[in-house]
PDB file of C-alpha atoms in Angstrom:
ATOM      1  CA  MET A 145      89.285  86.667 114.237  1.00 65.00           C
ATOM      2  CA  GLY A 146      91.208  86.360 110.982  1.00 87.00           C
ATOM      3  CA  GLU A 147      94.433  87.998 109.977  1.00 92.00           C
ATOM      4  CA  ILE A 148      93.850  91.037 107.752  1.00 94.00           C
ATOM      5  CA  LEU A 149      97.328  92.573 107.614  1.00 95.00           C
ATOM      6  CA  MET A 150     100.723  90.913 107.507  1.00 96.00           C
ATOM      7  CA  MET A 151     104.099  92.591 107.059  1.00 97.00           C
ATOM      8  CA  GLN A 152     107.186  90.425 106.757  1.00 96.00           C
ATOM      9  CA  ASP A 153     110.736  91.842 106.820  1.00 96.00           C
ATOM     10  CA  ILE A 154     109.615  95.220 105.466  1.00 96.00           C
ATOM     11  CA  VAL A 155     112.513  97.507 104.561  1.00 96.00           C
ATOM     12  CA  LYS A 156     112.161 101.068 103.294  1.00 96.00           C
ATOM     13  CA  CYS A 157     115.187 102.935 101.995  1.00 95.00           C
ATOM     14  CA  TYR A 158     115.619 106.406 100.584  1.00 90.00           C
ATOM     15  CA  TYR A 159     118.608 107.622  98.607  1.00 86.00           C
ATOM     16  CA  LEU A 160     120.259 110.974  99.189  1.00 83.00           C
ATOM     17  CA  ASP A 161     123.321 111.897  97.150  1.00 82.00           C
ATOM     18  CA  ALA A 162     123.932 108.212  96.365  1.00 80.00           C
ATOM     19  CA  GLU A 163     123.799 107.383 100.083  1.00 88.00           C
ATOM     20  CA  GLU A 164     121.225 104.834 101.254  1.00 88.00           C
ATOM     21  CA  LEU A 165     119.140 105.800 104.266  1.00 91.00           C
ATOM     22  CA  THR A 166     117.193 102.946 105.868  1.00 93.00           C
ATOM     23  CA  VAL A 167     114.022 104.266 107.500  1.00 95.00           C
ATOM     24  CA  LEU A 168     112.309 100.924 108.194  1.00 96.00           C
ATOM     25  CA  ASN A 169     114.503  97.943 109.069  1.00 95.00           C
ATOM     26  CA  LYS A 170     112.958  94.450 108.767  1.00 95.00           C
ATOM     27  CA  VAL A 171     109.576  95.368 110.189  1.00 96.00           C
ATOM     28  CA  ASN A 172     107.258  92.452 111.017  1.00 96.00           C
ATOM     29  CA  LEU A 173     103.647  93.095 111.963  1.00 96.00           C
ATOM     30  CA  ILE A 174     100.424  91.097 112.026  1.00 96.00           C
ATOM     31  CA  VAL A 175      97.042  92.693 112.714  1.00 97.00           C
ATOM     32  CA  ASN A 176      93.904  90.616 113.148  1.00 96.00           C
ATOM     33  CA  GLN A 177      90.337  91.624 112.444  1.00 95.00           C
ATOM     34  CA  GLY A 178      88.833  93.642 115.286  1.00 96.00           C
ATOM     35  CA  GLU A 179      92.121  94.731 116.872  1.00 97.00           C
ATOM     36  CA  PHE A 180      92.869  98.269 118.041  1.00 97.00           C
ATOM     37  CA  VAL A 181      96.630  98.732 117.656  1.00 97.00           C
ATOM     38  CA  SER A 182      98.741 101.801 118.422  1.00 97.00           C
ATOM     39  CA  VAL A 183     102.101 102.286 116.717  1.00 96.00           C
ATOM     40  CA  LEU A 184     103.948 104.433 119.251  1.00 96.00           C
ATOM     41  CA  GLY A 185     107.189 106.282 118.694  1.00 94.00           C
ATOM     42  CA  PRO A 186     108.882 109.703 118.731  1.00 92.00           C
ATOM     43  CA  SER A 187     109.444 111.941 115.734  1.00 88.00           C
ATOM     44  CA  GLY A 188     111.982 110.442 113.340  1.00 89.00           C
ATOM     45  CA  SER A 189     111.320 106.866 114.452  1.00 93.00           C
ATOM     46  CA  GLY A 190     109.834 105.767 111.108  1.00 93.00           C
ATOM     47  CA  LYS A 191     106.182 105.708 112.123  1.00 94.00           C
ATOM     48  CA  SER A 192     105.018 108.061 109.342  1.00 92.00           C
ATOM     49  CA  THR A 193     106.800 105.954 106.741  1.00 94.00           C
ATOM     50  CA  LEU A 194     105.195 102.840 108.201  1.00 95.00           C
ATOM     51  CA  MET A 195     101.785 104.525 108.076  1.00 94.00           C
ATOM     52  CA  ASN A 196     102.263 105.394 104.403  1.00 94.00           C
ATOM     53  CA  ILE A 197     103.086 101.781 103.588  1.00 95.00           C
ATOM     54  CA  ILE A 198     100.176 100.409 105.625  1.00 96.00           C
ATOM     55  CA  GLY A 199      97.901 102.882 103.826  1.00 94.00           C
ATOM     56  CA  CYS A 200      99.286 101.943 100.381  1.00 93.00           C
ATOM     57  CA  LEU A 201     100.449 105.527  99.901  1.00 92.00           C
ATOM     58  CA  ASP A 202     103.976 104.175  99.456  1.00 91.00           C
ATOM     59  CA  VAL A 203     105.537 100.799  98.751  1.00 91.00           C
ATOM     60  CA  PRO A 204     108.392  99.061 100.592  1.00 93.00           C
ATOM     61  CA  THR A 205     111.859  98.699  99.129  1.00 93.00           C
ATOM     62  CA  ARG A 206     111.927  95.057 100.196  1.00 94.00           C
ATOM     63  CA  GLY A 207     109.712  92.660 102.078  1.00 96.00           C
ATOM     64  CA  LYS A 208     106.172  91.314 101.833  1.00 96.00           C
ATOM     65  CA  TYR A 209     102.962  93.175 102.652  1.00 96.00           C
ATOM     66  CA  ILE A 210      99.641  91.302 102.528  1.00 95.00           C
ATOM     67  CA  LEU A 211      96.480  93.363 103.051  1.00 94.00           C
ATOM     68  CA  ALA A 212      93.063  91.695 102.942  1.00 90.00           C
ATOM     69  CA  ASP A 213      94.577  88.641 101.197  1.00 91.00           C
ATOM     70  CA  GLN A 214      96.224  90.788  98.518  1.00 91.00           C
ATOM     71  CA  ASN A 215      99.979  91.017  97.988  1.00 93.00           C
ATOM     72  CA  VAL A 216     100.555  94.769  97.736  1.00 91.00           C
ATOM     73  CA  GLU A 217     103.849  94.189  95.906  1.00 87.00           C
ATOM     74  CA  ASP A 218     101.906  92.837  92.911  1.00 87.00           C
ATOM     75  CA  LEU A 219      99.632  95.899  92.543  1.00 89.00           C
ATOM     76  CA  ASP A 220     100.089  98.729  90.042  1.00 89.00           C
ATOM     77  CA  GLU A 221      99.201 102.359  90.833  1.00 89.00           C
ATOM     78  CA  LYS A 222      95.584 101.965  89.713  1.00 89.00           C
ATOM     79  CA  GLU A 223      95.169  98.867  91.866  1.00 90.00           C
ATOM     80  CA  LEU A 224      96.819 100.614  94.832  1.00 90.00           C
ATOM     81  CA  ALA A 225      94.275 103.442  94.478  1.00 88.00           C
ATOM     82  CA  ARG A 226      91.479 100.869  94.435  1.00 87.00           C
ATOM     83  CA  ILE A 227      92.712  99.136  97.585  1.00 89.00           C
ATOM     84  CA  ARG A 228      93.071 102.501  99.343  1.00 89.00           C
ATOM     85  CA  ASN A 229      89.464 103.357  98.502  1.00 86.00           C
ATOM     86  CA  ARG A 230      88.011  99.961  99.412  1.00 87.00           C
ATOM     87  CA  GLU A 231      90.104  98.664 102.279  1.00 92.00           C
ATOM     88  CA  ILE A 232      91.360 101.704 104.215  1.00 94.00           C
ATOM     89  CA  GLY A 233      89.634 104.592 105.947  1.00 95.00           C
ATOM     90  CA  PHE A 234      92.002 107.467 106.743  1.00 95.00           C
ATOM     91  CA  VAL A 235      91.778 109.865 109.690  1.00 95.00           C
ATOM     92  CA  PHE A 236      94.380 112.642 109.766  1.00 92.00           C
ATOM     93  CA  GLN A 237      95.497 115.138 112.389  1.00 90.00           C
ATOM     94  CA  SER A 238      94.368 118.102 110.263  1.00 91.00           C
ATOM     95  CA  PHE A 239      90.937 116.650 109.346  1.00 93.00           C
ATOM     96  CA  HIS A 240      91.236 117.295 105.545  1.00 93.00           C
ATOM     97  CA  LEU A 241      87.614 118.357 105.142  1.00 95.00           C
ATOM     98  CA  LEU A 242      86.655 120.260 101.987  1.00 96.00           C
ATOM     99  CA  PRO A 243      85.668 123.784 103.147  1.00 96.00           C
ATOM    100  CA  ARG A 244      82.992 124.345 100.486  1.00 96.00           C
ATOM    101  CA  LEU A 245      81.120 121.163 101.404  1.00 97.00           C
ATOM    102  CA  ASN A 246      78.944 120.758 104.470  1.00 97.00           C
ATOM    103  CA  ALA A 247      79.326 117.850 106.895  1.00 97.00           C
ATOM    104  CA  LEU A 248      76.878 115.622 105.003  1.00 97.00           C
ATOM    105  CA  GLU A 249      78.577 116.304 101.659  1.00 96.00           C
ATOM    106  CA  ASN A 250      82.056 115.672 103.090  1.00 97.00           C
ATOM    107  CA  VAL A 251      80.941 112.276 104.408  1.00 97.00           C
ATOM    108  CA  GLU A 252      79.324 111.450 101.056  1.00 96.00           C
ATOM    109  CA  LEU A 253      82.566 111.882  99.082  1.00 93.00           C
ATOM    110  CA  PRO A 254      83.918 108.314  99.363  1.00 91.00           C
ATOM    111  CA  MET A 255      80.515 106.954  98.361  1.00 92.00           C
ATOM    112  CA  ILE A 256      80.482 109.102  95.222  1.00 90.00           C
ATOM    113  CA  TYR A 257      83.788 107.520  94.181  1.00 83.00           C
ATOM    114  CA  ALA A 258      82.321 104.103  95.023  1.00 83.00           C
ATOM    115  CA  GLY A 259      79.391 104.712  92.673  1.00 86.00           C
ATOM    116  CA  ILE A 260      76.664 104.662  95.340  1.00 90.00           C
ATOM    117  CA  SER A 261      73.386 106.313  94.300  1.00 92.00           C
ATOM    118  CA  PRO A 262      72.600 109.810  95.658  1.00 92.00           C
ATOM    119  CA  GLU A 263      69.596 108.580  97.649  1.00 91.00           C
ATOM    120  CA  ASN A 264      71.550 105.811  99.355  1.00 94.00           C
ATOM    121  CA  ARG A 265      74.605 107.910 100.101  1.00 95.00           C
ATOM    122  CA  HIS A 266      72.511 110.751 101.610  1.00 94.00           C
ATOM    123  CA  LYS A 267      70.804 108.239 103.899  1.00 95.00           C
ATOM    124  CA  LYS A 268      74.010 106.478 104.925  1.00 95.00           C
ATOM    125  CA  ALA A 269      75.941 109.722 105.495  1.00 96.00           C
ATOM    126  CA  ALA A 270      73.168 111.046 107.740  1.00 96.00           C
ATOM    127  CA  GLU A 271      73.105 107.788 109.707  1.00 96.00           C
ATOM    128  CA  ILE A 272      76.856 107.739 110.327  1.00 95.00           C
ATOM    129  CA  LEU A 273      76.881 111.429 111.328  1.00 96.00           C
ATOM    130  CA  GLU A 274      74.168 110.637 113.851  1.00 96.00           C
ATOM    131  CA  ARG A 275      76.337 107.742 115.066  1.00 93.00           C
ATOM    132  CA  VAL A 276      79.234 110.116 115.835  1.00 95.00           C
ATOM    133  CA  GLY A 277      76.961 112.603 117.592  1.00 95.00           C
ATOM    134  CA  LEU A 278      76.470 115.182 114.842  1.00 96.00           C
ATOM    135  CA  ALA A 279      72.849 114.663 113.784  1.00 95.00           C
ATOM    136  CA  ASP A 280      72.174 118.384 114.331  1.00 96.00           C
ATOM    137  CA  LYS A 281      75.272 119.519 112.395  1.00 96.00           C
ATOM    138  CA  ILE A 282      74.846 117.802 109.021  1.00 96.00           C
ATOM    139  CA  ARG A 283      74.305 121.082 107.137  1.00 97.00           C
ATOM    140  CA  HIS A 284      77.156 122.915 108.869  1.00 98.00           C
ATOM    141  CA  TYR A 285      80.358 123.756 106.993  1.00 98.00           C
ATOM    142  CA  PRO A 286      83.795 123.029 108.481  1.00 97.00           C
ATOM    143  CA  ASN A 287      84.328 126.654 109.550  1.00 97.00           C
ATOM    144  CA  GLN A 288      81.095 126.417 111.557  1.00 97.00           C
ATOM    145  CA  LEU A 289      82.338 123.386 113.507  1.00 97.00           C
ATOM    146  CA  SER A 290      84.763 123.044 116.408  1.00 96.00           C
ATOM    147  CA  GLY A 291      87.961 121.017 115.992  1.00 95.00           C
ATOM    148  CA  GLY A 292      86.419 118.029 117.733  1.00 96.00           C
ATOM    149  CA  GLN A 293      83.326 118.211 115.546  1.00 97.00           C
ATOM    150  CA  GLN A 294      85.463 118.419 112.405  1.00 96.00           C
ATOM    151  CA  GLN A 295      87.364 115.311 113.510  1.00 95.00           C
ATOM    152  CA  ARG A 296      84.055 113.511 114.069  1.00 96.00           C
ATOM    153  CA  VAL A 297      83.050 114.374 110.507  1.00 97.00           C
ATOM    154  CA  ALA A 298      86.419 113.045 109.301  1.00 96.00           C
ATOM    155  CA  ILE A 299      85.891 109.813 111.261  1.00 97.00           C
ATOM    156  CA  ALA A 300      82.380 109.453 109.850  1.00 96.00           C
ATOM    157  CA  ARG A 301      83.776 109.909 106.345  1.00 96.00           C
ATOM    158  CA  SER A 302      86.477 107.305 106.983  1.00 95.00           C
ATOM    159  CA  VAL A 303      84.089 104.564 108.124  1.00 95.00           C
ATOM    160  CA  VAL A 304      81.060 105.218 105.898  1.00 94.00           C
ATOM    161  CA  THR A 305      82.192 102.726 103.237  1.00 92.00           C
ATOM    162  CA  GLU A 306      83.011 100.114 105.907  1.00 92.00           C
ATOM    163  CA  PRO A 307      86.717  99.710 105.105  1.00 93.00           C
ATOM    164  CA  THR A 308      88.778  96.775 106.353  1.00 92.00           C
ATOM    165  CA  ILE A 309      91.050  99.040 108.425  1.00 96.00           C
ATOM    166  CA  LEU A 310      90.626 102.475 109.982  1.00 97.00           C
ATOM    167  CA  LEU A 311      94.074 104.122 109.841  1.00 97.00           C
ATOM    168  CA  ALA A 312      94.452 107.141 112.125  1.00 96.00           C
ATOM    169  CA  ASP A 313      97.506 109.404 112.051  1.00 94.00           C
ATOM    170  CA  GLU A 314      97.873 111.452 115.270  1.00 94.00           C
ATOM    171  CA  PRO A 315      94.066 111.900 115.355  1.00 95.00           C
ATOM    172  CA  THR A 316      94.084 114.069 118.498  1.00 94.00           C
ATOM    173  CA  GLY A 317      97.164 116.126 117.628  1.00 92.00           C
ATOM    174  CA  ALA A 318      95.184 119.287 116.777  1.00 91.00           C
ATOM    175  CA  LEU A 319      92.744 118.978 119.686  1.00 94.00           C
ATOM    176  CA  ASP A 320      92.746 120.027 123.321  1.00 93.00           C
ATOM    177  CA  GLN A 321      93.022 117.336 125.983  1.00 93.00           C
ATOM    178  CA  LYS A 322      89.299 117.108 126.782  1.00 94.00           C
ATOM    179  CA  THR A 323      88.250 116.917 123.132  1.00 95.00           C
ATOM    180  CA  GLY A 324      91.036 114.443 122.390  1.00 95.00           C
ATOM    181  CA  LYS A 325      89.701 112.175 125.135  1.00 95.00           C
ATOM    182  CA  GLN A 326      86.225 112.310 123.580  1.00 95.00           C
ATOM    183  CA  ILE A 327      87.627 111.360 120.171  1.00 96.00           C
ATOM    184  CA  MET A 328      89.547 108.440 121.659  1.00 96.00           C
ATOM    185  CA  GLN A 329      86.403 107.226 123.409  1.00 96.00           C
ATOM    186  CA  LEU A 330      84.676 107.299 120.005  1.00 96.00           C
ATOM    187  CA  PHE A 331      87.471 105.163 118.564  1.00 96.00           C
ATOM    188  CA  GLN A 332      86.995 102.697 121.420  1.00 96.00           C
ATOM    189  CA  GLU A 333      83.261 102.538 120.684  1.00 95.00           C
ATOM    190  CA  LEU A 334      83.911 101.913 116.986  1.00 95.00           C
ATOM    191  CA  ASN A 335      86.390  99.181 117.881  1.00 96.00           C
ATOM    192  CA  ALA A 336      83.851  97.599 120.237  1.00 96.00           C
ATOM    193  CA  GLU A 337      81.508  97.400 117.226  1.00 94.00           C
ATOM    194  CA  GLY A 338      84.141  95.310 115.434  1.00 94.00           C
ATOM    195  CA  ARG A 339      86.119  97.876 113.449  1.00 95.00           C
ATOM    196  CA  THR A 340      89.848  97.281 113.093  1.00 97.00           C
ATOM    197  CA  ILE A 341      91.879 100.371 113.999  1.00 97.00           C
ATOM    198  CA  ILE A 342      95.575 101.137 113.563  1.00 97.00           C
ATOM    199  CA  MET A 343      96.642 104.410 115.144  1.00 97.00           C
ATOM    200  CA  ILE A 344      99.960 106.214 114.720  1.00 96.00           C
ATOM    201  CA  THR A 345     100.914 108.351 117.717  1.00 95.00           C
ATOM    202  CA  HIS A 346     103.796 109.788 119.736  1.00 94.00           C
ATOM    203  CA  ASP A 347     101.648 110.201 122.861  1.00 94.00           C
ATOM    204  CA  THR A 348     101.781 107.433 125.486  1.00 94.00           C
ATOM    205  CA  ASN A 349      98.524 108.660 127.042  1.00 94.00           C
ATOM    206  CA  ILE A 350      96.711 108.372 123.718  1.00 95.00           C
ATOM    207  CA  ALA A 351      98.250 104.956 122.973  1.00 95.00           C
ATOM    208  CA  LYS A 352      96.750 103.601 126.203  1.00 95.00           C
ATOM    209  CA  TYR A 353      93.273 103.821 124.678  1.00 96.00           C
ATOM    210  CA  SER A 354      94.160 100.991 122.292  1.00 96.00           C
ATOM    211  CA  LYS A 355      94.200  97.310 123.187  1.00 95.00           C
ATOM    212  CA  ARG A 356      97.726  96.687 121.906  1.00 95.00           C
ATOM    213  CA  VAL A 357     100.807  98.902 121.630  1.00 96.00           C
ATOM    214  CA  VAL A 358     103.627  98.348 119.150  1.00 96.00           C
ATOM    215  CA  ASN A 359     106.728 100.474 119.708  1.00 96.00           C
ATOM    216  CA  ILE A 360     108.792 101.855 116.845  1.00 95.00           C
ATOM    217  CA  LEU A 361     112.263 103.301 117.265  1.00 94.00           C
ATOM    218  CA  ASP A 362     114.999 103.734 114.654  1.00 93.00           C
ATOM    219  CA  GLY A 363     112.844 101.929 112.117  1.00 94.00           C
ATOM    220  CA  ARG A 364     112.391  98.772 114.176  1.00 94.00           C
ATOM    221  CA  LEU A 365     109.193  97.454 115.739  1.00 94.00           C
ATOM    222  CA  SER A 366     108.778  95.761 119.098  1.00 91.00           C
ATOM    223  CA  GLU A 367     105.729  94.694 121.044  1.00 83.00           C
ATOM    224  CA  GLY A 368     105.767  96.916 124.113  1.00 63.00           C
ATOM    225  CA  THR A 369     104.996  96.851 127.797  1.00 50.00           C
ATOM    226  CA  GLU A 370     104.348 100.082 129.659  1.00 47.00           C
ATOM    227  CA  SER A 371     107.918 100.069 131.012  1.00 44.00           C
ATOM    228  CA  ASP A 372     109.254  99.671 127.463  1.00 48.00           C
ATOM    229  CA  VAL A 373     107.198 102.671 126.357  1.00 45.00           C
ATOM    230  CA  LYS A 374     108.509 104.797 129.216  1.00 49.00           C
ATOM    231  CA  GLY A 375     112.041 103.783 128.302  1.00 47.00           C
ATOM    232  CA  ILE A 376     111.745 105.182 124.792  1.00 43.00           C
ATOM    233  CA  TYR A 377     110.985 108.613 126.162  1.00 43.00           C
ATOM    234  CA  GLU A 378     113.270 108.573 129.187  1.00 46.00           C
ATOM    235  CA  ASN A 379     116.337 107.912 127.046  1.00 44.00           C
ATOM    236  CA  GLY A 380     116.595 111.391 125.610  1.00 36.00           C
ATOM    237  CA  MET A 381     113.722 111.085 123.117  1.00 37.00           C
ATOM    238  CA  GLU A 382     110.989 113.050 124.867  1.00 39.00           C
ATOM    239  CA  GLN A 383     112.020 116.337 123.261  1.00 33.00           C
ATOM    240  CA  TYR A 384     110.820 115.084 119.901  1.00 31.00           C
ATOM    241  CA  CYS A 385     107.274 114.614 121.118  1.00 33.00           C
ATOM    242  CA  SER A 386     106.538 118.322 121.273  1.00 32.00           C
ATOM    243  CA  GLN A 387     107.589 118.922 117.673  1.00 31.00           C
TER     244      GLN A 387
END
């Protein structure tokens, strides 16, 4: 399996009233094709900032980021938009489905931007919705679907163009425990098919569904064991997880 993502000494700073605030501090991360990696940390740890950089929604202040053999530092805004569309499939906590489009039409959206013909995108969208268990819901609108079904539509939309990485941000955060478990089992199935998944989460129980856990705290990454993970939350950080 080849390396598809490499971060070297990534630093991200923000400036507030001339004061520098370091949110990510010399982050190093390598993800290989076919991995399922969780980035685990409490609120305020820097995981959202890291997600934005991985997803090319933001750029680092310093450091090197290579995604699919491309140096992100060298890309302009148009090229960043292109790499987001081609290389990354996004899954968000709040689904981000368009309410006036049915499930099939929501899944078709990325293929419209990719210039795929109507006939081909209809066929592919229907196939991927069947894959996530929604063959009988393709004409339903978001308000006619449960939260778990909406997240399945969002996952179908994220993978329909076969991106290099599936990037999930707290994908079960708006779901009940049973439905969240079903969504995580779907992620495991997609990973078993060879899809590379990076998931951002604060929940140790959700992180356990991945094959590898990377801890983030105070803007620093560390490869974690289960005892390391427990330590993050036992040292006065657990209150952030309910926010």
